[in-house]
XYZ file of C-alpha atoms in Angstrom:
636
model
C 92.309 100.700 104.855
C 90.608 102.365 102.098
C 87.809 100.878 99.968
C 90.143 99.987 97.187
C 92.583 98.284 99.641
C 89.970 96.374 100.980
C 88.787 95.364 97.341
C 92.244 94.240 96.576
C 92.499 92.524 99.515
C 89.377 90.463 98.969
C 90.736 89.230 95.772
C 94.090 88.287 97.620
C 91.871 86.302 99.876
C 90.378 84.430 96.813
C 94.093 82.936 96.445
C 94.851 82.146 99.906
C 93.870 78.858 101.061
C 93.566 78.560 104.858
C 91.959 75.273 105.503
C 93.775 72.193 103.509
C 91.819 68.997 103.406
C 93.581 66.258 105.037
C 95.709 68.688 107.417
C 95.814 67.444 110.837
C 95.641 70.408 113.404
C 97.770 70.336 116.334
C 96.927 70.337 119.935
C 97.259 72.323 122.840
C 99.315 70.656 125.931
C 97.833 72.351 128.836
C 94.513 74.113 129.300
C 95.034 77.638 128.219
C 94.242 81.296 129.357
C 94.816 84.622 127.644
C 94.672 87.818 129.418
C 94.736 91.092 127.450
C 96.095 93.842 129.727
C 94.458 97.051 128.997
C 91.875 98.168 126.595
C 94.362 98.795 123.660
C 95.599 95.410 123.815
C 92.189 94.025 123.315
C 91.814 94.968 119.975
C 94.718 92.077 119.076
C 91.989 89.774 119.878
C 90.661 89.176 116.531
C 93.765 88.722 114.786
C 95.239 86.323 117.349
C 92.181 84.370 117.329
C 92.540 84.053 113.851
C 96.428 82.824 113.893
C 95.682 80.424 116.717
C 92.923 78.813 114.875
C 95.298 78.308 112.061
C 97.639 76.097 114.227
C 94.890 74.560 116.693
C 91.763 74.652 114.603
C 88.766 73.715 116.482
C 90.769 73.541 119.731
C 90.916 76.794 119.811
C 87.426 77.334 121.302
C 88.635 75.568 124.523
C 90.849 78.675 125.052
C 89.633 81.287 127.378
C 90.067 85.068 126.883
C 89.706 87.866 129.085
C 90.470 91.645 129.377
C 92.165 93.058 132.315
C 91.944 96.776 133.746
C 94.814 97.964 135.992
C 92.653 98.890 139.266
C 92.727 97.826 142.704
C 91.452 95.140 142.758
C 91.877 94.084 139.291
C 89.000 94.010 137.179
C 88.662 91.274 135.006
C 86.113 91.191 132.044
C 85.126 88.787 129.280
C 86.110 89.488 125.631
C 82.868 91.373 125.229
C 84.232 93.762 127.865
C 81.415 92.550 130.533
C 82.745 92.505 133.988
C 83.211 89.066 135.857
C 83.647 88.334 139.267
C 86.512 85.854 140.987
C 83.784 83.341 141.390
C 82.704 83.486 138.007
C 86.459 83.312 136.576
C 87.054 80.487 138.764
C 84.015 78.710 137.498
C 84.935 79.081 133.866
C 88.433 77.720 134.858
C 86.722 75.108 136.687
C 84.918 73.908 133.548
C 87.967 74.405 131.264
C 89.818 72.002 133.446
C 86.864 69.523 133.058
C 87.271 69.341 128.869
C 88.441 65.912 128.944
C 90.439 64.689 125.841
C 91.320 67.928 124.678
C 94.545 68.730 126.910
C 97.353 66.232 127.593
C 98.402 67.632 130.916
C 95.748 69.092 133.234
C 98.013 69.755 136.066
C 99.077 72.873 135.046
C 97.508 76.066 133.614
C 98.980 78.135 131.005
C 98.652 81.766 131.118
C 99.888 83.988 128.306
C 99.489 87.884 129.037
C 99.557 90.487 126.596
C 100.008 94.187 126.824
C 100.594 96.971 124.298
C 102.969 99.400 125.457
C 100.678 102.596 124.588
C 98.447 101.692 127.847
C 101.710 102.304 129.988
C 102.293 106.158 130.819
C 105.094 105.891 132.971
C 107.544 103.473 135.316
C 104.996 103.228 138.184
C 102.250 102.338 135.612
C 104.496 99.718 134.072
C 104.827 97.939 137.556
C 101.347 98.137 138.293
C 100.455 96.308 135.174
C 103.283 93.952 135.647
C 101.890 93.227 139.279
C 98.882 91.822 137.757
C 100.309 88.606 137.711
C 100.653 88.820 141.564
C 96.726 89.295 141.851
C 95.928 86.282 139.447
C 98.265 84.089 141.408
C 96.123 84.954 144.512
C 92.896 84.219 142.698
C 93.750 81.195 140.870
C 94.421 78.517 143.344
C 96.383 75.834 141.060
C 100.027 75.768 139.316
C 100.245 77.766 136.181
C 103.346 78.787 133.722
C 102.886 82.412 132.638
C 104.160 84.203 129.811
C 104.245 88.097 129.321
C 104.371 89.217 125.959
C 105.144 93.138 125.831
C 104.139 94.816 122.664
C 106.414 97.823 122.155
C 104.402 99.867 120.026
C 107.168 102.536 118.932
C 107.355 105.509 116.860
C 109.869 108.249 116.619
C 108.106 110.461 119.064
C 107.800 107.621 121.635
C 111.227 106.474 121.545
C 112.049 108.154 124.934
C 109.054 106.334 126.615
C 109.790 103.206 124.860
C 113.426 103.382 126.734
C 111.492 104.123 129.892
C 109.628 100.719 129.623
C 112.496 98.818 128.593
C 114.583 99.984 131.587
C 111.720 99.713 134.049
C 111.103 95.879 132.616
C 114.796 95.403 133.594
C 114.807 96.832 137.094
C 111.718 94.633 137.866
C 113.927 91.500 136.528
C 116.769 92.597 138.799
C 114.884 93.818 141.856
C 115.123 90.827 144.427
C 112.127 91.900 146.190
C 109.869 91.164 143.254
C 110.369 87.842 142.301
C 114.180 87.231 143.212
C 117.236 88.802 141.877
C 117.566 88.096 138.142
C 114.015 86.630 138.039
C 110.669 87.711 136.841
C 107.393 87.106 138.432
C 106.472 85.647 135.041
C 107.736 82.100 133.903
C 108.896 83.809 130.692
C 108.952 87.725 129.220
C 108.903 88.300 125.337
C 109.377 91.781 123.895
C 108.441 92.410 120.462
C 108.493 95.576 118.981
C 107.769 97.113 115.542
C 111.257 98.891 115.551
C 113.448 96.366 113.898
C 117.047 95.786 114.419
C 117.819 97.409 111.279
C 116.255 100.650 112.152
C 113.228 100.249 110.205
C 109.765 100.592 111.539
C 106.326 98.835 110.492
C 102.703 99.722 111.186
C 102.094 96.114 112.046
C 101.308 96.569 115.649
C 98.908 99.199 114.938
C 96.018 97.087 114.879
C 93.639 99.976 113.409
C 96.133 100.377 110.663
C 96.794 96.812 109.719
C 96.598 96.363 105.796
C 97.740 93.278 104.103
C 100.256 91.587 106.571
C 99.037 89.728 109.251
C 101.041 89.830 112.246
C 101.574 86.415 113.690
C 104.187 86.687 116.244
C 102.009 87.156 119.528
C 99.885 84.283 118.542
C 103.065 81.789 117.598
C 104.461 82.528 120.950
C 101.535 81.060 122.463
C 101.504 78.075 119.898
C 104.841 77.249 120.413
C 104.646 77.513 124.213
C 101.668 74.906 124.289
C 101.655 72.348 121.291
C 102.298 69.127 122.137
C 103.075 67.534 118.545
C 106.748 67.472 118.150
C 107.272 67.975 121.632
C 107.202 72.036 120.884
C 106.002 72.747 124.281
C 108.970 70.713 125.981
C 111.559 72.755 123.608
C 109.805 76.083 124.597
C 110.083 75.145 128.350
C 113.552 74.424 128.163
C 114.523 77.422 126.124
C 112.184 79.855 127.853
C 110.586 78.917 131.093
C 112.765 80.394 134.105
C 115.786 81.036 132.015
C 118.596 83.465 133.082
C 117.684 85.912 130.238
C 116.378 89.268 131.225
C 113.743 88.787 128.186
C 113.426 87.343 124.930
C 112.324 88.684 121.212
C 112.342 87.279 117.922
C 112.662 87.577 113.942
C 109.821 86.883 111.706
C 110.450 85.827 108.022
C 108.231 83.977 105.540
C 107.996 83.295 101.701
C 104.495 83.062 100.404
C 102.432 82.639 96.972
C 102.520 86.022 95.403
C 98.833 86.354 95.797
C 99.109 90.193 96.359
C 101.200 90.750 92.897
C 99.003 88.209 91.142
C 95.830 90.116 92.097
C 97.484 93.479 91.399
C 98.649 92.238 87.632
C 95.080 91.031 87.162
C 93.292 94.106 88.424
C 95.931 96.263 86.115
C 95.398 94.035 83.161
C 91.284 94.043 83.805
C 91.391 98.189 84.209
C 93.727 98.297 81.053
C 91.308 96.012 78.900
C 88.160 97.925 80.139
C 89.864 101.608 79.238
C 91.132 100.192 75.846
C 87.484 99.154 74.897
C 86.113 102.576 76.516
C 88.224 104.536 74.350
C 87.032 102.570 71.309
C 83.379 103.696 71.963
C 83.585 106.803 74.253
C 82.888 109.031 71.185
C 80.562 106.819 69.026
C 77.008 108.655 68.153
C 74.165 106.938 69.624
C 71.569 105.896 67.351
C 67.627 106.388 67.574
C 67.634 102.508 67.582
C 70.019 101.783 70.771
C 68.016 104.483 72.450
C 64.667 102.671 71.437
C 65.780 99.384 72.620
C 67.053 100.556 75.905
C 63.500 102.457 76.537
C 61.629 99.247 75.311
C 60.108 100.776 71.920
C 59.575 98.420 69.198
C 57.488 99.165 65.969
C 56.517 102.627 67.356
C 55.113 100.978 70.466
C 56.534 102.060 73.734
C 56.164 99.153 76.361
C 56.171 101.646 79.527
C 53.253 103.473 77.618
C 51.501 100.099 76.824
C 51.616 98.958 80.462
C 50.394 102.242 81.717
C 47.461 102.419 79.193
C 46.440 98.661 79.914
C 45.926 99.558 83.560
C 44.115 102.766 82.915
C 41.584 101.011 80.207
C 39.092 100.306 82.482
C 39.036 103.722 84.041
C 38.313 105.587 80.612
C 34.591 106.086 79.154
C 33.478 103.337 76.698
C 33.713 104.275 72.920
C 29.874 103.726 72.817
C 29.591 107.337 74.303
C 29.831 108.539 70.727
C 26.207 107.363 70.145
C 25.211 110.418 72.315
C 27.055 112.700 70.411
C 25.109 115.346 68.634
C 24.590 115.091 65.070
C 22.017 115.749 62.217
C 18.581 113.874 61.995
C 19.580 112.189 58.940
C 23.667 111.415 59.885
C 23.789 108.072 61.583
C 27.162 107.570 63.830
C 28.578 104.093 64.403
C 31.893 102.502 65.809
C 32.837 101.611 62.253
C 32.854 105.047 61.227
C 36.298 107.043 60.834
C 37.217 109.599 63.612
C 37.192 112.408 61.018
C 33.693 111.689 60.065
C 32.063 111.307 63.556
C 34.210 114.570 64.638
C 32.893 116.320 61.548
C 29.099 115.358 61.892
C 29.164 116.127 65.672
C 30.664 119.265 64.873
C 33.934 118.844 66.942
C 32.039 117.432 69.745
C 34.086 114.136 69.794
C 37.569 116.078 69.972
C 36.170 118.157 72.873
C 34.939 115.086 74.568
C 38.343 113.357 74.431
C 39.785 116.569 75.477
C 37.598 117.119 78.734
C 37.157 113.591 79.765
C 39.897 110.986 78.456
C 42.707 113.514 78.760
C 41.638 114.414 81.954
C 41.715 111.170 83.179
C 45.180 110.201 81.562
C 46.704 113.578 83.032
C 45.562 112.824 86.540
C 46.494 109.149 86.591
C 49.820 109.971 85.102
C 50.406 112.602 87.941
C 49.724 110.048 90.506
C 52.021 107.289 88.639
C 54.465 109.886 87.605
C 57.585 108.898 89.982
C 57.039 105.247 89.173
C 57.371 105.738 85.560
C 60.061 107.780 85.996
C 61.775 105.122 87.984
C 61.335 102.689 85.352
C 62.737 105.089 82.642
C 65.557 105.771 84.941
C 66.288 101.958 85.374
C 65.965 101.202 81.657
C 68.354 104.065 80.608
C 70.739 103.270 83.179
C 71.208 99.475 82.379
C 70.712 99.741 78.779
C 72.944 102.588 78.002
C 76.394 103.095 79.042
C 77.914 106.295 80.627
C 79.722 107.404 77.218
C 76.466 106.918 75.419
C 74.427 108.846 78.242
C 77.097 111.570 77.895
C 76.953 111.984 74.167
C 73.166 111.296 73.108
C 70.664 114.069 71.852
C 67.764 113.610 73.755
C 65.619 116.096 72.334
C 66.618 114.888 68.908
C 65.062 111.480 69.692
C 61.984 112.442 71.418
C 61.329 114.944 68.384
C 62.035 112.321 66.194
C 59.501 109.954 67.853
C 56.768 112.371 68.063
C 57.014 112.757 64.156
C 55.912 109.351 63.699
C 52.549 110.336 64.891
C 50.613 111.525 62.204
C 47.119 113.293 62.820
C 45.944 112.668 59.549
C 46.446 108.889 59.509
C 44.887 108.393 62.632
C 41.735 110.366 61.564
C 40.857 107.812 58.933
C 41.032 104.843 61.419
C 37.608 103.790 62.908
C 37.013 105.721 65.731
C 37.650 103.141 68.639
C 41.575 102.699 67.140
C 41.641 106.092 66.327
C 40.843 107.132 70.269
C 43.222 104.594 71.518
C 46.017 105.972 69.361
C 45.192 109.323 70.495
C 45.378 108.222 74.097
C 48.733 106.591 73.624
C 50.177 109.638 71.849
C 49.302 111.566 74.734
C 50.730 109.063 77.232
C 53.749 108.898 75.108
C 54.535 112.309 74.891
C 54.189 112.662 78.587
C 56.750 109.627 78.894
C 59.201 111.445 76.231
C 59.031 114.655 78.535
C 60.192 112.325 81.727
C 62.776 110.663 79.369
C 64.387 114.012 78.332
C 64.347 114.884 82.312
C 65.785 111.604 83.186
C 68.779 111.844 80.647
C 69.633 115.079 82.123
C 70.063 113.630 85.662
C 71.869 110.679 84.384
C 74.202 112.586 82.148
C 75.516 113.867 85.409
C 75.821 110.649 87.105
C 77.466 109.408 83.946
C 80.112 112.056 84.003
C 80.896 111.129 87.798
C 81.132 107.599 86.965
C 83.777 108.258 84.067
C 85.576 110.572 86.637
C 85.315 107.901 89.360
C 86.856 104.938 86.891
C 89.616 107.390 86.126
C 90.480 107.861 89.754
C 89.909 104.216 90.512
C 92.460 103.657 87.729
C 95.107 105.823 88.758
C 94.607 104.305 92.544
C 94.988 100.838 91.507
C 98.326 101.792 89.613
C 99.271 103.543 92.757
C 99.085 100.085 94.446
C 100.916 98.363 91.979
C 103.855 100.689 92.207
C 104.022 99.528 95.832
C 105.658 95.825 96.271
C 107.355 93.609 94.096
C 105.305 93.235 91.162
C 108.226 92.361 88.713
C 108.346 89.174 90.252
C 105.650 87.902 88.034
C 104.985 90.715 85.528
C 106.825 89.334 82.470
C 105.284 88.896 78.969
C 106.254 85.174 79.159
C 104.733 84.483 82.586
C 101.937 82.647 83.150
C 99.886 85.118 85.115
C 100.824 87.784 82.469
C 99.395 85.467 79.625
C 96.442 84.354 81.549
C 95.220 87.803 82.298
C 95.927 89.032 78.849
C 93.824 86.011 77.291
C 90.826 86.305 79.774
C 90.354 90.359 79.733
C 91.142 90.950 76.216
C 88.339 88.703 75.081
C 86.062 91.092 72.978
C 82.789 89.333 74.531
C 83.981 90.023 77.691
C 85.393 93.346 77.271
C 82.073 94.587 76.005
C 80.367 93.337 79.184
C 82.837 94.852 81.723
C 82.300 98.379 79.852
C 78.548 98.154 80.068
C 78.851 96.865 83.859
C 81.602 99.351 84.918
C 80.555 102.372 82.925
C 76.818 102.446 84.444
C 75.628 105.911 85.412
C 75.366 105.933 89.335
C 78.025 103.264 89.696
C 80.267 104.034 92.825
C 84.014 103.408 92.842
C 82.891 100.327 95.224
C 80.164 99.087 92.815
C 82.699 99.407 90.050
C 85.324 97.398 92.126
C 83.013 94.614 92.758
C 82.214 94.226 88.790
C 86.058 93.890 88.355
C 86.371 91.583 91.522
C 83.899 89.295 90.082
C 85.656 89.084 86.977
C 88.996 88.471 88.743
C 87.133 85.757 90.362
C 86.164 84.285 86.920
C 90.044 84.500 86.078
C 90.927 82.530 88.968
C 88.404 80.058 87.918
C 89.602 79.808 84.656
C 93.297 78.322 85.250
C 94.192 75.386 88.237
C 97.263 77.637 88.749
C 95.624 80.125 90.785
C 94.265 77.021 93.159
C 97.728 75.633 93.632
C 100.250 75.908 96.525
C 102.841 77.965 97.104
C 105.548 75.324 96.075
C 103.480 74.014 93.008
C 102.629 77.332 91.437
C 106.499 78.169 91.895
C 107.515 75.384 89.943
C 105.439 76.791 87.015
C 107.213 80.138 86.988
C 110.937 78.827 88.569
C 113.750 79.538 86.233
C 115.756 76.505 85.791
C 118.666 78.803 84.887
C 118.963 79.810 88.442
C 121.621 77.086 89.230
C 119.541 76.287 92.361
C 116.841 73.556 93.307
C 113.188 74.964 94.461
C 114.206 73.674 98.043
C 117.499 75.965 98.153
C 115.601 78.784 96.320
C 112.835 78.749 99.060
C 115.235 77.824 102.047
C 117.606 80.983 101.178
C 114.458 83.509 100.603
C 112.894 82.427 103.763
C 115.822 83.127 106.122
C 117.550 86.036 104.054
C 118.216 88.679 106.545
C 116.749 87.422 109.523
C 118.954 89.210 111.698
C 117.847 92.536 110.483
C 114.140 91.387 111.227
C 114.558 91.290 114.945
C 111.430 92.924 116.468
C 113.668 94.849 118.859
C 115.909 97.825 118.149
C 119.244 98.410 120.147
C 122.454 100.042 119.614
C 124.076 96.798 121.181
C 124.230 93.659 118.996
C 121.689 90.756 119.703
C 123.773 87.878 119.091
C 122.181 85.111 121.019
C 119.901 83.298 118.728
C 118.446 80.220 121.001
C 115.736 78.525 118.612
C 114.635 78.403 115.084
C 111.174 77.471 114.358
C 109.549 76.613 110.814
C 105.778 76.797 110.144
C 105.224 74.364 107.186
C 102.245 72.197 105.880
C 104.143 68.842 106.262
C 100.803 67.018 105.170
C 101.096 68.172 101.650
C 101.864 65.399 99.401
C 104.825 67.159 98.010
C 108.371 65.966 97.839
C 109.810 69.374 97.811
C 108.506 70.070 101.523
C 110.274 66.978 102.337
C 113.637 68.260 100.751
C 113.056 71.720 101.967
C 113.016 70.404 105.569
C 116.034 68.390 104.862
C 117.749 71.257 103.528
C 116.966 73.725 106.688
C 118.128 70.792 108.874
C 121.493 70.192 107.160
C 122.103 74.112 107.296
C 121.372 74.204 110.616
C 123.585 71.499 111.771
C 126.789 73.738 111.726
C 125.195 76.298 113.966
C 124.750 75.899 117.539
C 120.896 76.427 117.460
C 117.916 74.174 118.075
C 115.358 73.834 115.205
C 111.690 72.906 115.149
C 109.111 72.330 112.778
C 105.223 73.312 113.485
C 102.647 71.754 110.958
C 100.454 74.446 109.577
C 97.205 74.221 107.644
C 98.190 76.684 104.877
C 99.865 75.688 101.875
C 100.207 79.449 100.290
C 102.823 80.296 102.992
C 105.875 78.916 104.863
C 107.214 80.828 107.683
C 110.007 81.123 110.185
C 110.608 82.564 113.598
C 114.083 82.829 115.032
C 114.098 83.649 119.116
C 116.763 85.469 120.620
C 117.713 86.335 124.393
C 118.050 90.093 125.346
C 120.563 90.667 127.814
C 120.848 93.826 130.043
C 122.886 95.584 127.578
C 120.237 95.194 124.652
C 117.257 96.607 127.098
C 119.343 99.503 128.232
C 120.344 100.916 124.888
């Protein structure tokens, strides 16, 4: 996932409500242990844990997770890959069995074993991994129900290897010396592939390449097998435990709040608004007043110079030094005299003294503080001017115009103490102006990069908008389109976004952060962004559809499920044995009840059991259909 995709996902997450107040989490029935077979499989842990938490909430902390290495004897590790002994494992399982009030049935341990096919090199390797359950049985001296979930990580290059694994799994099932003829060593076996029944592939099993879709099936197998509410664990046991099928697979479907589409529409509108305002101002000349304001110059006084002078003042000779300047016997010198008179009377000694003493101190101190002063100038220009202004401003003209305000003739007529201060200020200001010219040249380069990177960002975002189904919300009469137009084409906000985005030195990530902050403001500006999927659907549902919302949602949810079976075979998979639906039934929304009734009524005509699982999300409704795999399916 690149930086732009990650930034998009951050905005999508703002719309996803994963914890719903008042929702009752489900509870595990049996004490539960998860074993990940192989290093690659361990990579699924964070995703699987997150999905379990959505169903079981805080009860998930009572699940024990371990890694397994295929060696002799088997090496078991904790989730941090630290090895643990048999004694330590049994101690931890004893502690698990002591968690009173968490599990309903302590007589059986539930073991879920996951293995990614990429850790399997050949048929013998599969047999070794498969046989791990035998060592676990010898280690753990209490009854347990075991499930093996084989994650077939397929590509066109690995189809031959995948077929080898499938046939080897079938051979183990048929081999009477393993667990008995037509039986597995595990209570149930699931095969889930990223090669679907319709021939398509998905990267969803490639953990490192996961983008926006969370892969829920491996976790849902565990949730369904061990959730006591609605007797889900009983339904799982009756359908999958010690069944006469060689293996099982599943299809996954969902309908969801179009959070990604809402985000992309919002991001696109924000970028278009920024670009529109930028086009209006990009070639405008930069006035001296604008530059002066950025540098902190007012009424001819430079804040940076004044601050440096004030810090320096105590190091400079006192003005009383003029009393020691040479002058004629009949000519008196006082601090009230003008600079020109004293310099004349002293035959130029005043100006010489300033050159040799004041300027020497000023120059030396400026060298010592040069970088800190340069940094202040850099920050003032970067924050006070846009990249477009830095690109077109004439720094030399501004510096010369400012210098022209210094009039030696006018200063010479001032009292000597004021004149000396003015001369020192002018010396300091000239040095600061030299730094100003230097800094502008550096910032101009960064400003040009900033503008170039914004254009690349815009192209990348438009490329993301081309992926998916943005048209479902992208119409001029739609609430999301109108909201984005209203929010981002506000003149004050456009000015603010341009100033924040087109800032010299801003990286793509920094620009995306500015835009993400604006997206957050948009989401907070209208309650529709905080509504559940069904509630926001009602806002944009086409009443001319001739369908009720529950009909529309139900049909979209189950559309094409037989093409989404996560197992590809040349022989048909026809034996569907269970339908499960993951819905937040705690929501005070009558449409939920109507939807559940619609699904039940539809299911009455089918020879398939149906179960509902109460989730804690209101932005998504999911379904899993389970299928039995026969010998022909595994062989072809």
